[in-house]
Amino acid sequence: MASGNQTTEVYVYEQVVILISCALSFLGSILITCTYIIWTDLRTRPRKLLMFLSIADLLSAISYSYGVGKIFQSNSWDCILQGAISTFANTSSFFWTVAIAIYLYIFIVKSNQRLADSLMLWFHIISWGVPLGITVAAVCLQKIGYDASEVSVGWCWISIQASDHVLWMLLTGKIWEFLAYLTLPVLYILIKKHIHRAHAALSEYRPILANSNVSQSRSSMADRKMTLIPIIFIALRIWSTLRFLLMLADSPARQSPLLVTLHGIGNTFQGAANCIMFVLFTKPVRSRLLSIICCCRRHTVHRSSDTSIQESPSVDTPPARQEDASPRGWSEAC
């Protein structure tokens, strides 16, 4: 079981690809957080949970980008710090992902919003507290450190020199990853079945509803998201799980460049994937973002046209004209 711990080489192109994935995840997590803060009418409970998940994914992206950018070679202080942050953030991300599924299950299937809302405190205690406790224990017992990219891509995690490194790899991530693989598909399948039964019960009334097409479009989009959430989670995380199993079997296939690259992308792209699903593929949020972009573009064109008029020697522009292009006037127009 990983007897001859030969360092897995991380190539430059792998670094570049994974750093791009980290940057996209960073931007995606920031965008999810900003949309929740800026637009108060979008502050639903599920989006609040999604924001906390995005904070965990943001920490993961930052810590992983530092690790893959540096490619650690020893148990340095920044290796241990990076390993601790990524361990905490990655484990917290698992818990928040499952917490969202549990909340939606209770809210939609059990039709008990009061119970779902009452679990918010427990979600915080478990999703922040358990990863923090595990990480602190791992640091205090000197389990976090250089792992020769056995089950990482340049960053630090559990020290490969620790005699019980497999146990700590399970405690600091893999066991929660396995539980998420089992829990997420079951919960979302139950939610989908409940939604389908509700749609079937109302199907005979759809022809007389004035906005039936809009309602059907929204429900189909929600239905696709219910399907995509566990699929995307598993598709991103399965590569790290596969490398972990290959390490247990002491297989050299765990050092395959393709597998290493997929592992790096999977561990770092979660924030970007959530942004694509819940921001770019969500019409109310997407429409507002597009309106802001269009407004900014009109403002830029307006400013450039005013500048060209002011610089023209044949036109004497009045001073009052300059106020039309001010940020205050633009913000009021938006």
PDB file of C-alpha atoms in Angstrom, residues 298-307 310 319-331:
ATOM      1  CA  ARG A 298     -23.671  52.194 -22.500  1.00  0.00           C
ATOM      2  CA  HIS A 299     -21.950  54.248 -19.841  1.00  0.00           C
ATOM      3  CA  THR A 300     -18.531  53.529 -21.369  1.00  0.00           C
ATOM      4  CA  VAL A 301     -19.710  54.473 -24.856  1.00  0.00           C
ATOM      5  CA  HIS A 302     -21.331  57.633 -23.508  1.00  0.00           C
ATOM      6  CA  ARG A 303     -18.153  58.680 -21.718  1.00  0.00           C
ATOM      7  CA  SER A 304     -15.968  58.042 -24.772  1.00  0.00           C
ATOM      8  CA  SER A 305     -18.310  60.096 -26.991  1.00  0.00           C
ATOM      9  CA  ASP A 306     -18.303  62.958 -24.480  1.00  0.00           C
ATOM     10  CA  THR A 307     -14.508  62.846 -24.319  1.00  0.00           C
ATOM     11  CA  GLN A 310     -14.607  67.813 -25.448  1.00  0.00           C
ATOM     12  CA  PRO A 319     -19.137  72.841 -18.455  1.00  0.00           C
ATOM     13  CA  ALA A 320     -22.609  71.563 -17.535  1.00  0.00           C
ATOM     14  CA  ARG A 321     -22.238  68.869 -20.194  1.00  0.00           C
ATOM     15  CA  GLN A 322     -19.639  67.053 -18.114  1.00  0.00           C
ATOM     16  CA  GLU A 323     -22.184  66.172 -15.402  1.00  0.00           C
ATOM     17  CA  ASP A 324     -24.138  63.959 -17.812  1.00  0.00           C
ATOM     18  CA  ALA A 325     -21.379  61.342 -17.798  1.00  0.00           C
ATOM     19  CA  SER A 326     -20.872  61.284 -14.051  1.00  0.00           C
ATOM     20  CA  PRO A 327     -21.095  57.970 -12.172  1.00  0.00           C
ATOM     21  CA  ARG A 328     -23.989  59.417 -10.145  1.00  0.00           C
ATOM     22  CA  GLY A 329     -26.055  60.074 -13.266  1.00  0.00           C
ATOM     23  CA  TRP A 330     -25.230  56.640 -14.611  1.00  0.00           C
ATOM     24  CA  SER A 331     -26.207  54.891 -11.375  1.00  0.00           C
TER      25      SER A 331
END
